Coordinates of C-alpha atoms in Angstrom, one line a residue:
Chain A
M219 CA 4.7 -17.5 -7.3
N220 CA 5.1 -16.4 -3.7
A221 CA 2.8 -13.8 -2.1
F222 CA 5.5 -11.1 -2.2
S223 CA 6.0 -11.3 -6.0
V224 CA 2.2 -11.4 -6.5
I225 CA 1.8 -8.1 -4.5
F226 CA 4.7 -6.6 -6.4
K227 CA 3.3 -7.5 -9.8
H228 CA -0.2 -6.3 -8.8
E229 CA 1.0 -2.9 -7.5
F230 CA 3.3 -2.4 -10.5
W231 CA 0.6 -3.0 -13.1
K232 CA -2.0 -1.1 -11.3
R233 CA 0.2 2.0 -11.1
I234 CA 1.8 1.8 -14.5
T235 CA -1.5 1.3 -16.4
S236 CA -3.2 4.1 -14.4
R237 CA -4.2 7.2 -16.4
V238 CA -2.7 9.6 -13.9
F239 CA 0.8 7.9 -14.1
I240 CA 0.8 7.9 -17.9
I241 CA -0.4 11.4 -18.3
T242 CA 1.9 13.0 -15.7
T243 CA 4.9 11.2 -17.0
A244 CA 4.1 12.4 -20.6
I245 CA 3.6 15.9 -19.3
Y246 CA 7.0 15.9 -17.5
V247 CA 8.8 14.7 -20.6
V248 CA 7.1 17.3 -22.8
L249 CA 7.7 20.1 -20.3
I250 CA 11.3 19.2 -19.7
V251 CA 12.4 18.9 -23.4
G252 CA 10.1 21.8 -24.6
G253 CA 11.0 24.0 -21.6
M254 CA 14.7 23.5 -22.0
N255 CA 14.5 24.4 -25.7
I256 CA 12.3 27.4 -25.1
V257 CA 14.6 28.7 -22.3
N258 CA 17.7 28.1 -24.5
F259 CA 16.1 30.1 -27.3
L260 CA 15.1 33.0 -25.1
M261 CA 18.6 33.0 -23.4
N262 CA 20.4 33.0 -26.7
N263 CA 18.3 36.0 -27.9
Y264 CA 18.9 37.8 -24.6
L265 CA 22.6 37.1 -24.6
A266 CA 23.0 38.1 -28.2
D267 CA 21.2 41.4 -27.5
T268 CA 23.4 42.0 -24.5
A269 CA 26.6 41.3 -26.5
Q270 CA 25.4 43.6 -29.3
D271 CA 24.6 46.4 -26.8
A272 CA 28.1 45.9 -25.3
S273 CA 29.8 46.2 -28.7
G274 CA 27.5 49.1 -29.7
A275 CA 28.5 51.0 -26.5
S276 CA 32.3 50.6 -27.2
G277 CA 32.0 52.3 -30.5
A278 CA 30.5 52.2 -33.9
G279 CA 32.2 50.2 -36.7
M280 CA 33.2 47.4 -34.3
P281 CA 32.9 43.8 -35.7
A282 CA 29.7 41.7 -35.0
P283 CA 29.9 39.6 -31.8
S284 CA 31.3 36.1 -32.2
P285 CA 29.2 33.0 -31.0
D286 CA 31.7 32.7 -28.1
C287 CA 31.0 36.2 -27.1
T288 CA 27.6 35.3 -25.7
Q289 CA 29.2 32.7 -23.5
E290 CA 31.8 35.1 -22.3
V291 CA 29.1 37.6 -21.4
M292 CA 27.4 34.9 -19.4
Q293 CA 30.6 33.9 -17.7
M294 CA 31.2 37.5 -16.8
Q295 CA 27.8 37.8 -15.3
T296 CA 28.2 34.6 -13.3
A297 CA 31.6 35.7 -12.1
Q298 CA 30.0 38.9 -10.9
S299 CA 27.3 37.1 -9.0
A300 CA 29.9 34.6 -7.7
G301 CA 31.5 37.4 -5.8
D302 CA 28.2 38.3 -4.2
A303 CA 27.9 35.2 -1.9
G304 CA 28.7 31.6 -1.4
L305 CA 29.1 29.2 -4.3
G306 CA 28.3 31.3 -7.3
G307 CA 25.1 32.8 -5.9
M308 CA 21.5 32.0 -6.7
D309 CA 21.8 33.0 -10.4
S310 CA 24.8 30.8 -11.2
P311 CA 24.4 27.8 -13.5
A312 CA 25.7 25.5 -10.8
Y313 CA 22.9 26.7 -8.5
F314 CA 20.3 26.0 -11.1
V315 CA 21.6 22.5 -11.7
A316 CA 21.6 21.9 -7.9
L317 CA 18.1 23.3 -7.7
A318 CA 17.0 21.0 -10.5
V319 CA 18.5 18.0 -8.7
A320 CA 16.8 18.9 -5.4
V321 CA 13.4 19.5 -7.1
F322 CA 13.8 16.2 -9.0
V323 CA 14.5 14.2 -5.7
F324 CA 11.7 16.0 -3.9
M325 CA 9.2 15.7 -6.7
M326 CA 9.8 12.0 -7.2
I327 CA 9.5 11.2 -3.5
Y328 CA 6.2 13.1 -3.4
M329 CA 4.7 12.0 -6.7
N330 CA 5.3 8.3 -5.9
G331 CA 5.0 8.4 -2.1
M332 CA 1.5 9.7 -2.2
P333 CA 0.1 6.9 -4.3
I334 CA 1.6 4.4 -1.8
A335 CA -0.1 6.3 1.1
T336 CA -3.4 6.5 -0.8
G337 CA -3.2 2.7 -1.6
V338 CA -2.7 1.9 2.1
V339 CA -5.6 4.0 3.1
E340 CA -7.8 2.6 0.3
E341 CA -7.1 -0.9 1.5
K342 CA -7.9 0.1 5.1
S343 CA -11.1 2.1 4.3
G344 CA -12.3 -0.6 1.9
R345 CA -11.6 -3.2 4.6
V346 CA -9.7 -5.4 2.2
V347 CA -6.6 -5.3 4.3
E348 CA -8.1 -7.9 6.6
I349 CA -8.5 -10.3 3.7
L350 CA -4.9 -9.6 2.6
L351 CA -3.4 -10.0 6.0
A352 CA -5.1 -13.4 6.3
C353 CA -2.6 -14.7 3.7
V354 CA 0.4 -12.4 3.9
K355 CA 2.4 -10.7 6.7
P356 CA 2.0 -7.0 7.1
W357 CA 5.7 -6.3 6.2
Q358 CA 5.2 -8.4 3.0
L359 CA 2.2 -6.3 2.1
M360 CA 4.0 -3.0 2.8
T361 CA 7.2 -4.0 1.0
G362 CA 5.4 -5.4 -2.1
K363 CA 3.5 -2.2 -2.4
I364 CA 6.6 0.0 -2.0
L365 CA 8.7 -2.0 -4.4
G366 CA 5.9 -2.3 -6.9
I367 CA 5.2 1.4 -7.0
G368 CA 9.0 2.0 -6.6
A369 CA 9.6 0.2 -9.8
T370 CA 7.2 2.5 -11.7
A371 CA 8.9 5.5 -10.0
L372 CA 12.2 4.2 -11.4
I373 CA 10.7 4.1 -14.9
Q374 CA 9.3 7.6 -14.4
A375 CA 12.7 8.8 -13.2
G376 CA 14.3 7.2 -16.2
A377 CA 11.9 9.0 -18.5
I378 CA 12.6 12.3 -16.8
I379 CA 16.4 11.9 -16.9
A380 CA 16.2 10.7 -20.5
S381 CA 14.3 13.9 -21.4
V382 CA 16.8 16.0 -19.6
I383 CA 19.6 14.3 -21.6
V384 CA 17.7 14.9 -24.8
G385 CA 17.2 18.6 -23.7
I386 CA 20.9 19.0 -23.0
Y387 CA 21.8 17.6 -26.4
T388 CA 19.3 19.6 -28.4
T389 CA 20.2 22.9 -26.7
G390 CA 23.9 22.3 -26.4
A391 CA 23.6 23.0 -22.6
G392 CA 26.1 20.3 -21.8
E393 CA 29.0 22.2 -23.4
M394 CA 27.9 25.4 -21.7
L395 CA 27.7 23.8 -18.3
N396 CA 31.1 22.1 -18.8
S397 CA 32.6 25.4 -19.7
F398 CA 31.5 26.6 -16.2
G399 CA 33.4 23.6 -14.7
L400 CA 30.2 21.5 -14.0
D401 CA 30.6 17.8 -14.6
I402 CA 27.1 17.1 -15.9
V403 CA 27.3 13.3 -16.2
P404 CA 28.4 12.5 -12.6
T405 CA 25.9 15.2 -11.4
V406 CA 23.0 13.4 -13.2
I407 CA 24.2 9.9 -12.0
L408 CA 24.5 11.1 -8.4
G409 CA 21.1 12.8 -8.7
F410 CA 19.6 9.5 -9.8
L411 CA 21.3 7.5 -7.0
W412 CA 20.2 10.1 -4.4
F413 CA 16.7 9.9 -5.8
L414 CA 16.7 6.1 -5.3
V415 CA 18.1 6.3 -1.7
G416 CA 15.9 9.3 -0.8
F417 CA 12.8 7.6 -2.3
F418 CA 13.1 4.4 -0.2
T419 CA 14.2 6.3 2.9
Y420 CA 11.0 8.4 2.8
V421 CA 8.3 6.3 1.2
V422 CA 8.5 3.6 3.9
F423 CA 7.2 6.4 6.2
F424 CA 4.5 7.4 3.7
A425 CA 3.2 3.9 4.0
A426 CA 3.6 3.6 7.8
L427 CA 2.0 7.0 8.5
A428 CA -0.9 6.3 6.1
S429 CA -1.7 3.1 8.1
T430 CA -2.5 5.2 11.2
V431 CA -5.7 6.6 9.5
S432 CA -8.8 4.8 8.3
R433 CA -10.3 7.4 6.0
P434 CA -8.9 9.1 2.9
E435 CA -9.9 12.5 4.3
E436 CA -7.5 12.1 7.2
L437 CA -4.5 11.3 5.0
N438 CA -3.2 14.8 4.7
S439 CA -3.0 15.3 8.4
A440 CA -1.3 12.0 8.8
M441 CA 1.3 13.0 6.3
T442 CA 2.2 16.2 8.1
P443 CA 5.3 14.8 9.9
I444 CA 6.8 13.4 6.8
T445 CA 5.9 16.5 4.8
L446 CA 7.9 18.6 7.3
F447 CA 10.7 16.1 7.2
T448 CA 11.0 16.5 3.4
I449 CA 10.5 20.2 3.2
I450 CA 13.0 21.1 5.9
P451 CA 16.0 19.4 4.2
F452 CA 14.8 20.4 0.8
Y453 CA 14.9 24.1 1.8
L454 CA 18.2 23.7 3.6
G455 CA 19.6 22.2 0.4
I456 CA 18.5 25.0 -1.9
Y457 CA 18.7 28.0 0.4
L458 CA 21.2 27.4 3.2
L459 CA 23.8 25.2 1.4
P460 CA 24.7 27.6 -1.4
F461 CA 25.5 30.4 1.0
Q462 CA 27.1 28.5 3.9
P463 CA 28.6 25.4 2.3
D464 CA 31.4 25.1 4.9
A465 CA 29.3 25.7 8.0
I466 CA 29.7 22.8 10.5
Y467 CA 26.0 22.1 10.7
V468 CA 25.8 21.8 6.9
K469 CA 28.7 19.5 6.8
I470 CA 27.0 17.3 9.5
M471 CA 23.7 17.2 7.7
E472 CA 25.5 16.1 4.5
Y473 CA 25.9 12.7 6.3
V474 CA 22.6 12.5 8.2
P475 CA 20.4 10.0 6.3
L476 CA 17.1 11.9 6.2
F477 CA 18.9 15.1 5.2
S478 CA 21.6 13.9 2.9
P479 CA 19.4 13.0 -0.2
F480 CA 18.5 16.7 -0.5
I481 CA 21.8 18.2 0.5
M482 CA 24.6 16.0 -0.9
P483 CA 23.7 16.0 -4.6
N484 CA 23.3 19.8 -4.4
A485 CA 26.7 20.1 -2.6
Y486 CA 28.3 18.1 -5.4
A487 CA 26.7 20.2 -8.1
L488 CA 27.8 23.4 -6.3
G489 CA 31.3 22.0 -5.8
S490 CA 31.3 21.9 -2.0
A491 CA 31.4 18.1 -1.8
T492 CA 33.5 15.6 -3.6
L493 CA 32.5 12.4 -5.3
L494 CA 34.1 10.4 -2.5
E495 CA 32.2 12.4 0.1
N496 CA 29.0 11.6 -1.8
I497 CA 29.9 7.9 -1.9
I498 CA 30.5 7.8 1.9
S499 CA 27.2 9.6 2.6
L500 CA 25.4 7.3 0.2
A501 CA 26.8 4.3 2.0
I502 CA 25.6 5.7 5.4
S503 CA 22.1 6.3 4.0
I504 CA 22.0 2.8 2.5
A505 CA 23.1 1.3 5.8
A506 CA 20.3 3.2 7.6
L507 CA 17.6 1.9 5.2
P508 CA 17.0 -1.4 7.0
F509 CA 16.5 0.4 10.3
F510 CA 14.0 2.9 8.7
F511 CA 12.3 -0.1 7.0
M512 CA 12.0 -2.1 10.2
L513 CA 10.6 1.0 12.1
A514 CA 8.1 1.7 9.4
A515 CA 7.1 -2.0 9.2
K516 CA 6.4 -2.0 12.9
I517 CA 4.3 1.2 12.7
Y518 CA 2.4 -0.4 9.8
E519 CA 1.9 -3.7 11.6
V520 CA 0.6 -2.0 14.8
S521 CA -1.7 0.4 12.9
V522 CA -3.0 -1.3 9.8
L523 CA -5.9 -3.1 11.5
H524 CA -6.9 -0.2 13.6
S525 CA -10.2 1.3 12.6
G526 CA -11.8 4.5 13.8
S527 CA -10.1 7.8 14.5
R528 CA -6.5 8.5 13.7
L529 CA -4.0 6.6 15.8
K530 CA -1.6 9.0 17.6
L531 CA 2.0 8.3 17.0
R532 CA 2.6 8.2 20.8
K533 CA 0.1 5.4 21.1
V534 CA 1.7 3.6 18.2
F535 CA 5.2 3.7 19.7
G536 CA 3.7 2.6 23.0
E537 CA 2.3 -0.5 21.3
I538 CA 5.6 -1.1 19.6
R539 CA 7.4 -1.0 22.9
K540 CA 5.1 -3.7 24.3
Chain B
M187 CA -9.6 -30.4 10.9
I188 CA -9.2 -27.1 12.7
E189 CA -8.6 -27.2 16.4
V190 CA -8.7 -24.2 18.6
R191 CA -6.9 -25.0 21.9
N192 CA -7.2 -22.9 25.0
V193 CA -7.1 -19.6 23.2
S194 CA -7.3 -16.4 25.3
K195 CA -7.2 -12.8 24.2
A196 CA -7.5 -9.5 26.1
F197 CA -7.7 -6.0 24.6
N198 CA -6.4 -2.9 26.5
S199 CA -4.9 -3.2 29.9
G200 CA -5.6 -2.0 33.5
A201 CA -9.0 -0.7 34.2
N202 CA -10.0 -0.7 30.5
A203 CA -9.0 -4.4 30.0
V204 CA -11.5 -6.5 28.1
Q205 CA -11.2 -10.3 28.1
A206 CA -12.4 -11.0 24.5
L207 CA -11.6 -14.7 24.7
D208 CA -11.1 -16.8 27.8
D209 CA -9.6 -20.2 27.3
V210 CA -11.6 -21.1 24.2
S211 CA -11.3 -24.6 22.8
F212 CA -13.3 -26.3 20.0
V213 CA -12.9 -28.4 16.9
V214 CA -14.1 -28.0 13.4
P215 CA -14.0 -31.4 11.8
D216 CA -13.4 -32.0 8.0
G217 CA -16.5 -31.9 6.0
E218 CA -18.6 -30.3 8.8
I219 CA -20.3 -26.9 9.0
V220 CA -19.9 -25.4 12.5
G221 CA -22.1 -22.4 13.4
F222 CA -20.7 -19.8 15.8
V223 CA -23.5 -18.1 17.7
G224 CA -23.3 -15.3 20.3
A225 CA -24.4 -11.8 21.1
N226 CA -22.5 -8.8 19.7
G227 CA -19.2 -8.5 21.4
A228 CA -19.2 -12.1 22.6
G229 CA -15.9 -12.9 20.9
K230 CA -16.8 -14.6 17.6
T231 CA -15.0 -12.2 15.3
T232 CA -11.9 -12.1 17.6
C233 CA -11.8 -15.9 17.6
M234 CA -12.1 -16.0 13.8
R235 CA -9.4 -13.3 13.3
I236 CA -7.0 -15.4 15.5
I237 CA -7.7 -18.5 13.5
V238 CA -6.9 -16.8 10.2
G239 CA -3.8 -15.1 11.8
V240 CA -5.0 -11.5 11.4
L241 CA -4.8 -11.2 15.2
A242 CA -2.4 -12.9 17.6
G243 CA -3.9 -14.6 20.7
D244 CA -2.3 -14.0 24.1
S245 CA -2.2 -17.7 24.7
G246 CA -3.3 -21.0 23.3
E247 CA -2.8 -22.7 19.9
I248 CA -4.5 -23.1 16.6
M249 CA -3.9 -26.5 15.0
Y250 CA -4.6 -27.9 11.6
D251 CA -4.7 -31.7 11.1
G252 CA -2.8 -32.1 14.4
A253 CA 0.0 -29.7 13.7
L254 CA 0.5 -26.1 14.6
I255 CA -1.0 -23.9 11.9
D256 CA 1.7 -22.0 9.9
A257 CA 1.8 -19.3 7.3
E258 CA 1.6 -21.8 4.4
V259 CA -1.5 -23.5 5.8
R260 CA -3.1 -20.1 6.6
R261 CA -2.8 -19.2 2.9
S262 CA -5.3 -22.1 2.2
I263 CA -8.0 -20.6 4.4
G264 CA -10.9 -18.9 2.6
Y265 CA -11.9 -15.9 4.8
M266 CA -14.8 -13.6 4.7
P267 CA -14.5 -10.9 7.3
S268 CA -17.6 -9.3 9.0
E269 CA -16.6 -5.9 7.7
R270 CA -16.9 -6.6 4.0
G271 CA -14.2 -5.2 1.8
L272 CA -12.7 -5.3 -1.6
W273 CA -11.4 -2.6 -3.9
A274 CA -14.6 -0.6 -4.6
K275 CA -13.1 1.2 -7.6
D276 CA -11.6 -1.8 -9.3
K277 CA -13.2 -4.3 -11.6
V278 CA -14.5 -7.6 -10.1
F279 CA -12.5 -10.1 -12.1
P280 CA -8.9 -8.7 -11.6
Q281 CA -9.3 -8.3 -7.9
L282 CA -10.5 -11.9 -7.4
Q283 CA -7.7 -13.1 -9.7
Y284 CA -5.2 -11.2 -7.5
L285 CA -6.6 -12.7 -4.3
A286 CA -6.5 -16.2 -5.8
E287 CA -2.9 -15.8 -6.8
L288 CA -2.0 -14.3 -3.4
H289 CA -3.3 -17.6 -2.0
G290 CA -0.8 -19.5 -4.1
L291 CA -2.7 -20.4 -7.3
T292 CA -1.0 -20.1 -10.6
P293 CA -2.4 -17.3 -12.9
T294 CA -4.1 -20.0 -15.1
D295 CA -5.7 -21.8 -12.1
A296 CA -6.7 -18.5 -10.6
T297 CA -8.5 -17.5 -13.8
Q298 CA -10.3 -20.8 -13.9
E299 CA -11.4 -20.6 -10.2
V300 CA -12.6 -17.0 -10.6
E301 CA -14.7 -17.9 -13.7
K302 CA -16.1 -21.0 -11.8
W303 CA -17.2 -19.2 -8.7
L304 CA -18.6 -16.1 -10.3
T305 CA -20.7 -18.5 -12.5
E306 CA -21.7 -20.6 -9.5
L307 CA -22.7 -17.6 -7.5
D308 CA -24.5 -16.1 -10.5
V309 CA -22.5 -12.9 -10.8
I310 CA -20.4 -13.8 -13.8
Q311 CA -22.2 -11.0 -15.8
Y312 CA -20.6 -8.4 -13.5
K313 CA -17.0 -9.6 -14.0
D314 CA -16.0 -6.5 -15.8
A315 CA -18.0 -4.1 -13.7
K316 CA -16.5 -2.0 -10.9
L317 CA -17.4 -3.4 -7.5
Q318 CA -19.0 -0.1 -6.4
T319 CA -21.6 -0.3 -9.2
L320 CA -22.9 -3.6 -7.8
S321 CA -25.9 -4.0 -5.5
T322 CA -25.3 -5.0 -1.9
G323 CA -26.4 -8.5 -2.5
N324 CA -24.3 -9.0 -5.6
A325 CA -21.3 -7.4 -3.9
Q326 CA -21.8 -9.9 -1.1
R327 CA -21.7 -12.8 -3.5
V328 CA -18.5 -11.4 -5.0
Q329 CA -17.2 -11.2 -1.4
L330 CA -18.0 -14.9 -0.9
A331 CA -16.4 -15.7 -4.2
S332 CA -13.2 -14.0 -2.9
A333 CA -13.1 -16.5 -0.1
L334 CA -13.7 -19.5 -2.4
V335 CA -11.4 -18.7 -5.4
S336 CA -8.3 -19.9 -3.5
R337 CA -9.4 -23.6 -3.5
P338 CA -9.5 -23.4 0.3
K339 CA -9.1 -26.3 2.7
M340 CA -11.1 -24.4 5.4
L341 CA -13.6 -21.6 5.3
I342 CA -14.0 -19.0 8.0
L343 CA -17.0 -16.9 7.3
D344 CA -18.0 -14.1 9.6
E345 CA -21.7 -13.4 9.2
P346 CA -21.9 -14.3 5.5
F347 CA -25.6 -13.9 5.2
S348 CA -26.2 -10.5 6.8
G349 CA -28.1 -8.1 4.6
L350 CA -29.0 -10.7 2.0
D351 CA -32.4 -11.5 0.5
P352 CA -33.9 -15.0 1.0
I353 CA -32.9 -16.2 -2.5
A354 CA -29.4 -15.1 -2.1
V355 CA -29.3 -16.8 1.3
M356 CA -30.5 -20.0 -0.2
N357 CA -28.0 -19.8 -3.0
M358 CA -25.1 -19.0 -0.8
S359 CA -26.0 -21.7 1.8
A360 CA -26.2 -24.3 -1.0
V361 CA -22.7 -23.3 -2.1
I362 CA -21.4 -23.6 1.5
R363 CA -23.0 -27.0 1.9
K364 CA -21.5 -28.1 -1.3
M365 CA -18.1 -27.0 -0.1
A366 CA -18.4 -28.9 3.1
D367 CA -19.5 -32.0 1.2
T368 CA -16.1 -32.0 -0.5
G369 CA -14.4 -32.4 2.9
I370 CA -13.7 -28.7 3.7
S371 CA -14.1 -27.5 7.3
V372 CA -16.5 -24.6 7.6
L373 CA -16.8 -22.3 10.6
F374 CA -19.3 -19.5 10.2
S375 CA -21.0 -17.0 12.5
S376 CA -24.5 -15.7 12.2
H377 CA -27.3 -14.1 14.1
Q378 CA -29.9 -15.9 11.9
L379 CA -30.6 -18.9 14.2
E380 CA -33.0 -20.6 11.8
L381 CA -30.3 -20.7 9.3
I382 CA -27.8 -22.1 11.8
D383 CA -30.3 -24.8 12.7
E384 CA -30.9 -25.7 9.1
L385 CA -27.3 -25.6 7.8
C386 CA -25.0 -26.5 10.6
D387 CA -23.7 -29.9 11.7
K388 CA -22.6 -28.5 15.0
V389 CA -23.2 -25.2 16.9
L390 CA -20.9 -23.3 19.3
I391 CA -22.4 -20.8 21.6
I392 CA -20.0 -18.2 22.9
Q393 CA -20.8 -15.7 25.7
A394 CA -18.4 -13.1 27.1
G395 CA -15.4 -14.8 25.6
K396 CA -16.3 -18.3 26.8
I397 CA -17.8 -21.3 24.9
V398 CA -20.9 -22.0 26.9
Q399 CA -22.4 -24.7 24.7
N400 CA -21.1 -27.0 22.0
G401 CA -23.1 -29.7 20.2
T402 CA -25.4 -30.6 17.3
P403 CA -28.6 -28.5 17.0
S404 CA -30.7 -31.4 18.3
E405 CA -28.3 -32.0 21.2
L406 CA -28.6 -28.4 22.2
R407 CA -32.4 -28.6 21.9
E408 CA -32.5 -31.6 24.1
K409 CA -30.2 -29.9 26.7
A410 CA -32.5 -26.9 26.8
G411 CA -35.6 -29.2 27.1
A412 CA -37.0 -27.4 24.1
P413 CA -39.9 -29.0 22.2
P414 CA -39.0 -30.5 18.8
T415 CA -39.2 -28.1 15.9
V416 CA -42.2 -27.9 13.7
Q417 CA -41.3 -28.3 10.0
I418 CA -43.1 -25.9 7.8
P419 CA -43.8 -27.9 4.6
T420 CA -42.8 -25.1 2.1
P421 CA -40.3 -22.6 3.4
L422 CA -41.4 -19.0 2.7
A423 CA -38.2 -18.5 0.7
N424 CA -39.2 -21.2 -1.8
I425 CA -42.6 -19.6 -2.2
F426 CA -41.0 -16.2 -2.8
K427 CA -38.7 -17.7 -5.4
E428 CA -41.6 -19.4 -7.2
L429 CA -43.6 -16.1 -7.2
I430 CA -40.8 -14.0 -8.7
S431 CA -39.5 -16.6 -11.2

């Protein structure tokens, strides 16, 4: 077995058998399925009450509201908010689906990027990295770690998506979303693809930046640049996009690799980007991956054997230029 | 046989430049133990890091059996760095197994080697313990085991005896001698000169990045015009061992 597969296997098993991974995955599954059913139950009660109030107000002796009536009320409310601003406003079902996709991509990057960063610092602070680098190349070590933990992220994402599907079936939310013109299946598939691309685009930098510090206490400050780089497109995707979907800067960001994973799936859910546009943007992001990977591998190679205080990025890039 | 040919290495540049190694050349023949001696900062660790490939030299070559050393040969080096390190929160056995597999052993062979060396170094009882729960001495034995489990063709040990009690030193030096007797080249650095004298077939003295002396312990003694050593009939370590056993 070559060194790369050994690292992959080691990182995969270490993560998938860790208590944190098992417990958090289980909590997400329970929260999603349970949460969707509870919300569905509460919404049905609320909408039934609203429909009853509406029929009560129009006169006594009117027939009881039909099951379709609740949906009509909801559609009316959505149409009302749609007139307020942008693509259906912040209380439209499309917005909630877009928000869910953005949160999913963001959460998966963070939840699985941080263990990669922690693993890199642990190997540095425990000095084991010198033993590892005596038999493998830095990029092999970094890639093995990213793909090993990435494989567990895939399993976790699969569990989350499966629980969303179970939630949709048990609550009948799929029909409701379809009635609002939302194609739930391609939205979920695109969300998953964007998670994959976004995950690998960002986590390479989690590993690279973690290698610039030698102590776990310094990890948070080292992660600041990448934290900002995830939060900015995330907020743009959930706050700017729904209100200015056709603005030129939004259209540009839909195709910029570090931004597109948070913006494009939302744009699709909100109906401001087509499937073809998503595919083109995905292709651009995938084409950019080798460049990000090489840059991260260079940062990692320059920094990973450095001990002492945190390496400034300016110094790292100076070393790379040499 | 490891051959270091005209290796130089400088850190930093301009006014802060430090010449860590300056045209260093030496040979570590098969089956011999070569001791690397020098003051702190003399260049021992840098030289060892270049041999194992953790650092790149500015110039010069590292040869193994007459050919330039490559990644595959480097995987067969057993390395113990001066800054000890394994995964403190992980159990002993799995991490040694991982390191052995990383050096190219099959999982079955790796398991056998780990069992063998933990037994040999008398730490087999800690195989399921987390490394951070072990004493310094036992952790150091596990660290040496990590260099041995890969069935190495060469051993590069940076201060393997620092911080060890006399019995652990005796135990570990016996293991290193045994390895050399099987034909493995061993290069180790130490500040314990009596140990270098006792264990090494050859000694290299490095100062400010240059090899200033190279020879057997008796050759170096002759060069220095030093009187012959006086053999103490029973080394203190043996007495100590007797008393506590």
